[in-house]
PDB file of C-alpha atoms in Angstrom:
ATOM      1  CA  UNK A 288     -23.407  56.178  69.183  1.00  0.00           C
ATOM      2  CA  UNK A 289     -24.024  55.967  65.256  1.00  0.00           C
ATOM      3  CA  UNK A 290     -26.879  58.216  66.459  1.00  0.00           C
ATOM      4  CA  UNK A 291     -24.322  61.208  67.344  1.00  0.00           C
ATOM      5  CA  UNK A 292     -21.650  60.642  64.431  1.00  0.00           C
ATOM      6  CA  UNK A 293     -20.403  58.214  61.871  1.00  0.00           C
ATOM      7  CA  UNK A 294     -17.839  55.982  63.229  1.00  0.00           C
ATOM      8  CA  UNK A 295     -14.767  53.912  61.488  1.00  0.00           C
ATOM      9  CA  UNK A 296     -14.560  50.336  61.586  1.00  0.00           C
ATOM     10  CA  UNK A 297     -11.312  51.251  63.374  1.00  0.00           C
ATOM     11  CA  UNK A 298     -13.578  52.937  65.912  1.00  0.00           C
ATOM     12  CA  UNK A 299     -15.789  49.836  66.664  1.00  0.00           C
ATOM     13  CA  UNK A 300     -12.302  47.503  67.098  1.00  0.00           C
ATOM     14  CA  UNK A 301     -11.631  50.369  69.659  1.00  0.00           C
ATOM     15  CA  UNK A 302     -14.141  49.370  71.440  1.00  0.00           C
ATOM     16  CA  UNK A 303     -14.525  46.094  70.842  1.00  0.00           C
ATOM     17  CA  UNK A 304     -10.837  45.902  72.031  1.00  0.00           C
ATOM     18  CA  UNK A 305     -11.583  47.720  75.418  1.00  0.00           C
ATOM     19  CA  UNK A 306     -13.893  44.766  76.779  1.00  0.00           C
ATOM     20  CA  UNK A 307     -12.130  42.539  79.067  1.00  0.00           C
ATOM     21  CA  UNK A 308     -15.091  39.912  79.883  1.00  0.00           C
ATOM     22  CA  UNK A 309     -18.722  39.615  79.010  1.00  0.00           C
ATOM     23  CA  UNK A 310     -20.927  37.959  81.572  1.00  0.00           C
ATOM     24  CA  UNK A 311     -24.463  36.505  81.335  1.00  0.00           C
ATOM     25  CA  UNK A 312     -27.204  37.691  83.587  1.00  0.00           C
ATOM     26  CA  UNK A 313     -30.606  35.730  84.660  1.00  0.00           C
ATOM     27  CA  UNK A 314     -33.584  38.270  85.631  1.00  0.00           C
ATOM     28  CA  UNK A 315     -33.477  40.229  88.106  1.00  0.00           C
ATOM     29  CA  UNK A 316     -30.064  40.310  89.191  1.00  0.00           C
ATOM     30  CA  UNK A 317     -27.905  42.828  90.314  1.00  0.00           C
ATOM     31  CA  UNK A 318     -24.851  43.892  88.387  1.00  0.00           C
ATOM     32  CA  UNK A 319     -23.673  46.157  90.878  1.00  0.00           C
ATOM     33  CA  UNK A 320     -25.190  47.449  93.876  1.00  0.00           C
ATOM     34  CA  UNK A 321     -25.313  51.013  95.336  1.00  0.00           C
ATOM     35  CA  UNK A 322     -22.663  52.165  97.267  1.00  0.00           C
ATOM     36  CA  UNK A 323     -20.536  49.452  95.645  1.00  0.00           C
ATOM     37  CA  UNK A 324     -17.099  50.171  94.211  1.00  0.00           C
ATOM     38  CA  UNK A 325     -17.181  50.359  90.688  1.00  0.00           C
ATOM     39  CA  UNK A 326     -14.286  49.538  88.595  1.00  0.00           C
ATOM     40  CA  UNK A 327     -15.334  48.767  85.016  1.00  0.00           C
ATOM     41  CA  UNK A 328     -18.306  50.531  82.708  1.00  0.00           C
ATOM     42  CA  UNK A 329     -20.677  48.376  82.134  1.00  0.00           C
ATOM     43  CA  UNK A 330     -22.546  47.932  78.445  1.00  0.00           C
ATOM     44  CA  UNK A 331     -25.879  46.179  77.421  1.00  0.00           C
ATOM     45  CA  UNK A 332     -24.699  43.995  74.995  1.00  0.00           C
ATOM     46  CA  UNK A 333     -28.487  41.652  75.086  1.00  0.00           C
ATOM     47  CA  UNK A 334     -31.475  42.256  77.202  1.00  0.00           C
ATOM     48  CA  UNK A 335     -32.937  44.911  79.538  1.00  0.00           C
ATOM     49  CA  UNK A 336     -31.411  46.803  82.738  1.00  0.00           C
ATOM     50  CA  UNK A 337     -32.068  49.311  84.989  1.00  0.00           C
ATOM     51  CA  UNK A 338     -30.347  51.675  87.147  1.00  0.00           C
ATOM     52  CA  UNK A 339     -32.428  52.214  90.382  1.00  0.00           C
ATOM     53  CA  UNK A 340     -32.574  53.379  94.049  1.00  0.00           C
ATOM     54  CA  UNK A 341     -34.330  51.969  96.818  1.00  0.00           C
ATOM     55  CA  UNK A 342     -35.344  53.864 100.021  1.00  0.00           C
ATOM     56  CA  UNK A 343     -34.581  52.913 103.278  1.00  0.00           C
ATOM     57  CA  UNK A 344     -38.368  51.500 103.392  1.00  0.00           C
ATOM     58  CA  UNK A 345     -37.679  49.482 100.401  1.00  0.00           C
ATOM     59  CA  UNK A 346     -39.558  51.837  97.978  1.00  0.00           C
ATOM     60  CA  UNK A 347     -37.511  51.462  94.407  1.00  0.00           C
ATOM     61  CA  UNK A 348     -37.987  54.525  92.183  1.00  0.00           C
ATOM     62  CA  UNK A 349     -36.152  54.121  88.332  1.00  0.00           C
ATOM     63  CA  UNK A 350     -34.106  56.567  87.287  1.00  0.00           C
ATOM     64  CA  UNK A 351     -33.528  55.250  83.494  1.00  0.00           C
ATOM     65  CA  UNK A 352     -33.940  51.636  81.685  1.00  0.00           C
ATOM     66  CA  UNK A 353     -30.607  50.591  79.300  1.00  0.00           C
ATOM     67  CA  UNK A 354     -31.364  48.573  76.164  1.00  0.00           C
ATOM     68  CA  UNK A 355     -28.530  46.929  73.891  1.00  0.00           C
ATOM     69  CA  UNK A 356     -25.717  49.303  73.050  1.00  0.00           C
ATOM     70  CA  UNK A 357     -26.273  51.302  75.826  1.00  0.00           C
ATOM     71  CA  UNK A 358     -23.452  52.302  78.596  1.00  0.00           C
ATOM     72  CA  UNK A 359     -24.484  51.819  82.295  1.00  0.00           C
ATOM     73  CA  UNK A 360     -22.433  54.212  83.969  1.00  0.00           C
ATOM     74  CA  UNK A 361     -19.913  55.651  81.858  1.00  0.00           C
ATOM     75  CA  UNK A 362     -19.088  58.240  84.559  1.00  0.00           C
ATOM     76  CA  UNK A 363     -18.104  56.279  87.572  1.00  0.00           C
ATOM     77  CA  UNK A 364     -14.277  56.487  86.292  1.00  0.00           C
ATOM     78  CA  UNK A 365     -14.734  59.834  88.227  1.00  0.00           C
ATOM     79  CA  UNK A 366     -15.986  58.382  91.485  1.00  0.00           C
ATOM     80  CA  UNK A 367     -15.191  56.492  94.256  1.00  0.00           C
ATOM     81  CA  UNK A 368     -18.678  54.723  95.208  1.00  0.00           C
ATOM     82  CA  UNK A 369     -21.904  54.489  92.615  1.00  0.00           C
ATOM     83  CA  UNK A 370     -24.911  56.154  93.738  1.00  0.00           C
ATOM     84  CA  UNK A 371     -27.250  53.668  92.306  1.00  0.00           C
ATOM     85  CA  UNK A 372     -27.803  49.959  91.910  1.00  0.00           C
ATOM     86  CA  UNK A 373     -27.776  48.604  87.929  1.00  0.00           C
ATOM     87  CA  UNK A 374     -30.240  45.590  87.639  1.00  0.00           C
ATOM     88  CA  UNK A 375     -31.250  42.857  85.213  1.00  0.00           C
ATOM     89  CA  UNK A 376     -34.733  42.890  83.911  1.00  0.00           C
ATOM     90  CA  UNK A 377     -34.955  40.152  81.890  1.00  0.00           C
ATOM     91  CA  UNK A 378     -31.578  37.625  81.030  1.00  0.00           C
ATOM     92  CA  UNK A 379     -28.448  40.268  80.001  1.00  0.00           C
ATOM     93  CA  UNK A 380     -25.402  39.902  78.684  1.00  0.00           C
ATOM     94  CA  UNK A 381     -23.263  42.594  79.991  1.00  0.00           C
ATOM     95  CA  UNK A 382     -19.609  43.715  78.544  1.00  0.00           C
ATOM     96  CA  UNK A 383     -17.275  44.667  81.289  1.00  0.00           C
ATOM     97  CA  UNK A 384     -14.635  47.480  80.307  1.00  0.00           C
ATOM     98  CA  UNK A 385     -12.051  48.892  82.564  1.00  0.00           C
ATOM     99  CA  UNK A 386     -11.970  52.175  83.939  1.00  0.00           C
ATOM    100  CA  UNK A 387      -8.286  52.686  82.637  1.00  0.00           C
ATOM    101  CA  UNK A 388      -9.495  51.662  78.919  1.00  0.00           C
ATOM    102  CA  UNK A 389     -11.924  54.516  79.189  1.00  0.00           C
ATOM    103  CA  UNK A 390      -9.432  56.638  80.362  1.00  0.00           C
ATOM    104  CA  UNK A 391      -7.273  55.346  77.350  1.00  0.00           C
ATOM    105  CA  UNK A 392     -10.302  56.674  74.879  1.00  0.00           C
ATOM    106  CA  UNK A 393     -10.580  60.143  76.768  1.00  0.00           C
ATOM    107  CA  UNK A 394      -6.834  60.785  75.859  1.00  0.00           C
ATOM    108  CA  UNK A 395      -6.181  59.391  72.641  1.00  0.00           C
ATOM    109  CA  UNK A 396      -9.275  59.134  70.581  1.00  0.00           C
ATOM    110  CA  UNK A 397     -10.978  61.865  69.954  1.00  0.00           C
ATOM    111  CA  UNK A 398     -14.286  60.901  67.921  1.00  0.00           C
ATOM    112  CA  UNK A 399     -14.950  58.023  70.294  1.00  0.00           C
ATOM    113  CA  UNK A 400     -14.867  60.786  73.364  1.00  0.00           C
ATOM    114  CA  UNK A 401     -16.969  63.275  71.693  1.00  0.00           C
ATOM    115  CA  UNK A 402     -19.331  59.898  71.691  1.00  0.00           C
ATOM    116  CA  UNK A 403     -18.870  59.394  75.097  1.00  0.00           C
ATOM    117  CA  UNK A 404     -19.743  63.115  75.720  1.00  0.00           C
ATOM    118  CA  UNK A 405     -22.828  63.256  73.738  1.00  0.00           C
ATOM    119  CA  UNK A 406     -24.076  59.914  75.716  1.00  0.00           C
ATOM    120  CA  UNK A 407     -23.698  61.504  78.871  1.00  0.00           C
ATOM    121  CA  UNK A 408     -25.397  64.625  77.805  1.00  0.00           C
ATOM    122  CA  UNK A 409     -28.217  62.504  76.604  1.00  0.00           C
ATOM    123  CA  UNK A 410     -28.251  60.978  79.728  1.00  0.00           C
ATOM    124  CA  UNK A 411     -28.685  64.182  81.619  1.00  0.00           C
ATOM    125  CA  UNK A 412     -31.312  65.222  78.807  1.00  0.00           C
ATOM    126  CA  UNK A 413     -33.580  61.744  79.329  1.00  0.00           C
ATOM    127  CA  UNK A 414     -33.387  62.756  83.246  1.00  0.00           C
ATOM    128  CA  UNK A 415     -34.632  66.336  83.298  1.00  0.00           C
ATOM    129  CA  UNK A 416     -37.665  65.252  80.719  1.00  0.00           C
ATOM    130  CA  UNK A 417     -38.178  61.914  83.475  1.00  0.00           C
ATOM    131  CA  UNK A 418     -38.662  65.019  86.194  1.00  0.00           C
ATOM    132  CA  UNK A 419     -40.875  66.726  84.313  1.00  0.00           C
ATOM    133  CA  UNK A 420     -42.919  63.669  83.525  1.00  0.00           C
ATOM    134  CA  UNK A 421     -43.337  62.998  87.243  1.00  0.00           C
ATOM    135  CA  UNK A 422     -43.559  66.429  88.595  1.00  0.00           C
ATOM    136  CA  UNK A 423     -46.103  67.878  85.577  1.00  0.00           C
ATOM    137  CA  UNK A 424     -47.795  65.581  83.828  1.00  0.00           C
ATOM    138  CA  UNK A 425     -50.887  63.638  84.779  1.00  0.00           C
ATOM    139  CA  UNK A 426     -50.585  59.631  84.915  1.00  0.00           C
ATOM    140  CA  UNK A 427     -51.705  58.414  81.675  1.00  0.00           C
ATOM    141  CA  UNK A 428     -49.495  61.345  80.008  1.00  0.00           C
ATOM    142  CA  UNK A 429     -46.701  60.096  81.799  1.00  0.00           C
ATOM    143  CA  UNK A 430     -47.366  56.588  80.454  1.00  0.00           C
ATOM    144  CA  UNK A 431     -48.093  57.671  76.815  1.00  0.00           C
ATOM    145  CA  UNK A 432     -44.480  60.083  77.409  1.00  0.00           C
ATOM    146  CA  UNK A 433     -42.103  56.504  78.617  1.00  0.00           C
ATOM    147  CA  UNK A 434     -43.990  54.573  75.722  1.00  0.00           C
ATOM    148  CA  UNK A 435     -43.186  56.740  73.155  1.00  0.00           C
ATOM    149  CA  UNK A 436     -39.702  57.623  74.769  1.00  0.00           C
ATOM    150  CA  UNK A 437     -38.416  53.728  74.616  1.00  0.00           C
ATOM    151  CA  UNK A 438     -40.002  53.203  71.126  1.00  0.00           C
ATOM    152  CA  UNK A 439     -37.278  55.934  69.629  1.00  0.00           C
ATOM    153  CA  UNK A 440     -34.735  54.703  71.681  1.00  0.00           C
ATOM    154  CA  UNK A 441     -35.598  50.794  70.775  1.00  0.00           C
ATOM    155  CA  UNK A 442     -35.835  52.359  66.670  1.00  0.00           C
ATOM    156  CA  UNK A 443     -32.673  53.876  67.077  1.00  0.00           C
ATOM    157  CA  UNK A 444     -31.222  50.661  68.499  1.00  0.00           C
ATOM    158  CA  UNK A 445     -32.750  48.657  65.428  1.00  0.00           C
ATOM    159  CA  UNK A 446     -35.363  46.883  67.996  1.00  0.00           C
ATOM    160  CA  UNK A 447     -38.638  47.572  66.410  1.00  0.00           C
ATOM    161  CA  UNK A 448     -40.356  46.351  63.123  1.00  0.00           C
ATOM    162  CA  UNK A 449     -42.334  49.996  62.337  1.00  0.00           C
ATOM    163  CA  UNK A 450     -43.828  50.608  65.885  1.00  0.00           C
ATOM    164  CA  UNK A 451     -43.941  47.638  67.432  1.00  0.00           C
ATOM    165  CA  UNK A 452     -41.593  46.441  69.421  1.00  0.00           C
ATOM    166  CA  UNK A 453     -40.805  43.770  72.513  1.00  0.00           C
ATOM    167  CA  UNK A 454     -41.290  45.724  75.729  1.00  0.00           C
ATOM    168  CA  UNK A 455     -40.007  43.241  78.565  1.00  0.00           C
ATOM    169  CA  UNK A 456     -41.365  45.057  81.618  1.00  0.00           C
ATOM    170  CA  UNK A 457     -44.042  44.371  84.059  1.00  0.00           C
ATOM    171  CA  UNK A 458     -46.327  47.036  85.221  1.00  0.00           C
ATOM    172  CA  UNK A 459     -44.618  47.249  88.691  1.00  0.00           C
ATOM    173  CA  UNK A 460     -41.638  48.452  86.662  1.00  0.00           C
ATOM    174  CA  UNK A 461     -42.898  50.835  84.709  1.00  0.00           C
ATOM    175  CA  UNK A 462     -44.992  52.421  87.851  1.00  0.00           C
ATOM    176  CA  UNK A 463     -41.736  52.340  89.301  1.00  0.00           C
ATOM    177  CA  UNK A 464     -40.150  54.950  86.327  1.00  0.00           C
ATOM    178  CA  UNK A 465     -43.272  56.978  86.812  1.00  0.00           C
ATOM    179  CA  UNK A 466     -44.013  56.889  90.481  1.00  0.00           C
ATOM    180  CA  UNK A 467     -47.165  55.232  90.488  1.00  0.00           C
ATOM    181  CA  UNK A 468     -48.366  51.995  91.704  1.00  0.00           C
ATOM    182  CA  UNK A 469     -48.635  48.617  89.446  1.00  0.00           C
ATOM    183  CA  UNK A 470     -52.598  49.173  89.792  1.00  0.00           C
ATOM    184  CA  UNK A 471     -52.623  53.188  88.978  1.00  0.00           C
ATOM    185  CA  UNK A 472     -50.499  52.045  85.939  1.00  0.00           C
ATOM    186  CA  UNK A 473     -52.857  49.188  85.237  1.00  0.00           C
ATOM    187  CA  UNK A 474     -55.327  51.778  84.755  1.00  0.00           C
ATOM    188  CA  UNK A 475     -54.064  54.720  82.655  1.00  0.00           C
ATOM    189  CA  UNK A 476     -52.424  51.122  80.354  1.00  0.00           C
ATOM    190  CA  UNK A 477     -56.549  50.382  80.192  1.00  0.00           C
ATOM    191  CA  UNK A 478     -57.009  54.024  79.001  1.00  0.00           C
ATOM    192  CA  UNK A 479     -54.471  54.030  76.557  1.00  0.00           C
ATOM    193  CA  UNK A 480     -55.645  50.816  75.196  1.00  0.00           C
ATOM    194  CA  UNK A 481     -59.403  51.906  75.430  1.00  0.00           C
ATOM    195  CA  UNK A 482     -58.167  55.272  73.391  1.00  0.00           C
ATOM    196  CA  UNK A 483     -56.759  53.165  70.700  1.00  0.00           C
ATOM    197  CA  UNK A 484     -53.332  54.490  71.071  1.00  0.00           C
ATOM    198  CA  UNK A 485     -51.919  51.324  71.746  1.00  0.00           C
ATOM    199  CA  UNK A 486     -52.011  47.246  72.313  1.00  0.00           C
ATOM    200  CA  UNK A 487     -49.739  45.684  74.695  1.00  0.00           C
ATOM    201  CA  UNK A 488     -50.024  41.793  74.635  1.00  0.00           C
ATOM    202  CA  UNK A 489     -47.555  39.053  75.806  1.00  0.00           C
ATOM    203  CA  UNK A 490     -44.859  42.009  76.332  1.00  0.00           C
ATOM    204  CA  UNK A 491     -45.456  43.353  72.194  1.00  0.00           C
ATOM    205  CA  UNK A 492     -45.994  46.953  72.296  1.00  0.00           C
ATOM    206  CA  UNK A 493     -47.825  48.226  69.300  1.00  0.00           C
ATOM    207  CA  UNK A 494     -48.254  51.996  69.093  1.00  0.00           C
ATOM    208  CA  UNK A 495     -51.302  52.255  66.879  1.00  0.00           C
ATOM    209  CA  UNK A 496     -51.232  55.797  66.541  1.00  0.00           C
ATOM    210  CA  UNK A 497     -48.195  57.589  66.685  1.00  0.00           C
ATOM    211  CA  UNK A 498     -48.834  60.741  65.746  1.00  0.00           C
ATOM    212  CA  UNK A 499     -52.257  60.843  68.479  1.00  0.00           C
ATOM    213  CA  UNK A 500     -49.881  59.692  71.174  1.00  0.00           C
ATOM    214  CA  UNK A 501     -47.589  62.127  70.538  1.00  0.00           C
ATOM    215  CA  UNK A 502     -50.224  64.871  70.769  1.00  0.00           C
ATOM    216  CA  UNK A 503     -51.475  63.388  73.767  1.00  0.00           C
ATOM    217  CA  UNK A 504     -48.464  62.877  75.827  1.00  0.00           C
ATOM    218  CA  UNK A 505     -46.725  66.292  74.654  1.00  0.00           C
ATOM    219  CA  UNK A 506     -43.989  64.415  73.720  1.00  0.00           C
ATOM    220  CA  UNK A 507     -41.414  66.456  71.830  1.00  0.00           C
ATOM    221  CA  UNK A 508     -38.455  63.934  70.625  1.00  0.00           C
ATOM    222  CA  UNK A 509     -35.532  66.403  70.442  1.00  0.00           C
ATOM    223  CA  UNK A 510     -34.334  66.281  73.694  1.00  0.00           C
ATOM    224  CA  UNK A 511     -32.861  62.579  72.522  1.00  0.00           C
ATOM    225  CA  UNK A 512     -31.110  64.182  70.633  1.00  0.00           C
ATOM    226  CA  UNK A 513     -31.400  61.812  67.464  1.00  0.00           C
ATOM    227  CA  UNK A 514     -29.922  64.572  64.815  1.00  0.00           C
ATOM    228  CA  UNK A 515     -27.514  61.945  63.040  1.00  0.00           C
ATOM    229  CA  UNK A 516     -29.869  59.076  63.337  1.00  0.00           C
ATOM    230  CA  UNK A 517     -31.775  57.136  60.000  1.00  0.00           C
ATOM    231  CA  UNK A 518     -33.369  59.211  57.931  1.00  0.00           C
ATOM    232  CA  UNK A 519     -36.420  57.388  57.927  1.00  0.00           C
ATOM    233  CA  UNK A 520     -36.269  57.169  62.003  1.00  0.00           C
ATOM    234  CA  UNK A 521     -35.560  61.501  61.433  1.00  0.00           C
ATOM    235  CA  UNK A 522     -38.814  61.878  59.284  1.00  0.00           C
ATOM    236  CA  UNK A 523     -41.198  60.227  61.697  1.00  0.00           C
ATOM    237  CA  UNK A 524     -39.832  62.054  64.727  1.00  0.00           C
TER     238      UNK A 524
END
């Protein structure tokens, strides 16, 4: 959230304070299920999740991966079911905070909820460029577009050294944010690499050549919405 606005240290107790449990994940489990009841938000505090659906013939299709300080579901205070399932991708720790301590925040804190706001617009901004990814650009643009999307987001998180960074997913899962299969992604990842845009060995992503894969994917980095983030993160954006 740092990304947004400065916060206070009395901020971050806040929120700290909010958390009723933390609870450890192994891969590829399910931290709630679709349809479920949900009654906390739930917040990456280590590892790699997804929200997801899956079609009645099993077909999963991503609709966002959450990295460490990222919020799950910070809307489902408003609803009576969630529309999605949220799943581990690797081992997780996830913190657990009640939908009445969000509730709390809304009313009585009013830098923290301006946070919350600008998460969920950024939310709805990293969906609409997803759509376009799928419905207009051609496979190995989408590809180049999610790599250079999760190396901002892992910068701003302080997950990369430069632009490298650990990317923890399998090709299955990334076909499965871009609707293609693991072999069509297999593929346009052999292009990229051929193009010398990247290298992607033992789950190390190394973008060799950011500004060419930013050309090449059309990727524009404003609609995450970074305007308060490090200056040096701001310069090569």
């Amino acid at each position: 959230m740092n990304n947004f606005q400065t916060h206070t240290s009395e901020d971050i107790k806040l929120l700290e304070g909010a958390v009723c449990e933390e609870r450890a994940f192994g891969k590829d489990e399910d931290v709630i299920r679709e349809d479920s009841t949900a009654n906390h938000v739930y917040l990456v505090v280590k590892g790699w999740v997804s929200r997801y659906r899956t079609n009645r013939h099993g077909k999963v299709q991503t609709l966002n991966f959450q990295i460490p300080g990222d919020f799950c579901n910070l809307h489902t205070n408003l609803t009576q079911k969630i529309e999605y399932s949220i799943g581990t991708l690797v081992p997780s720790v996830i913190a657990y905070i009640p939908h009445d301590r969000i509730e709390g925040i809304y009313r009585n804190h009013i830098r923290l909820t301006r946070s919350f706001n600008w998460l969920a617009f950024n939310e709805i901004s990293i969906l609409q460029e997803w759509l376009i990814n799928v419905g207009s650009r051609a496979s190995h643009q989408r590809l180049a577009h999610l790599l250079c999307e999760l190396l901002i987001r892992a910068r701003a998180a302080g997950l990369t050294v430069d632009h490298c960074f650990h990317l923890p997913l399998t090709q299955a899962q990334l076909g499965e944010a871009m609707g293609i299969t693991h072999i069509h992604t297999n593929r346009v990842m052999k292009r990229l690499r051929a193009e010398g845009l990247i290298t992607f060995e033992n789950r190390i992503l190394d973008i060799k050549d950011w500004a060419g894969i930013k050309e090449y994917a059309d990727f524009d980095p404003r609609y995450l919405q970074l305007d308060n983030a490090e200056p040096e993160l701001i310069r090569d954006l």
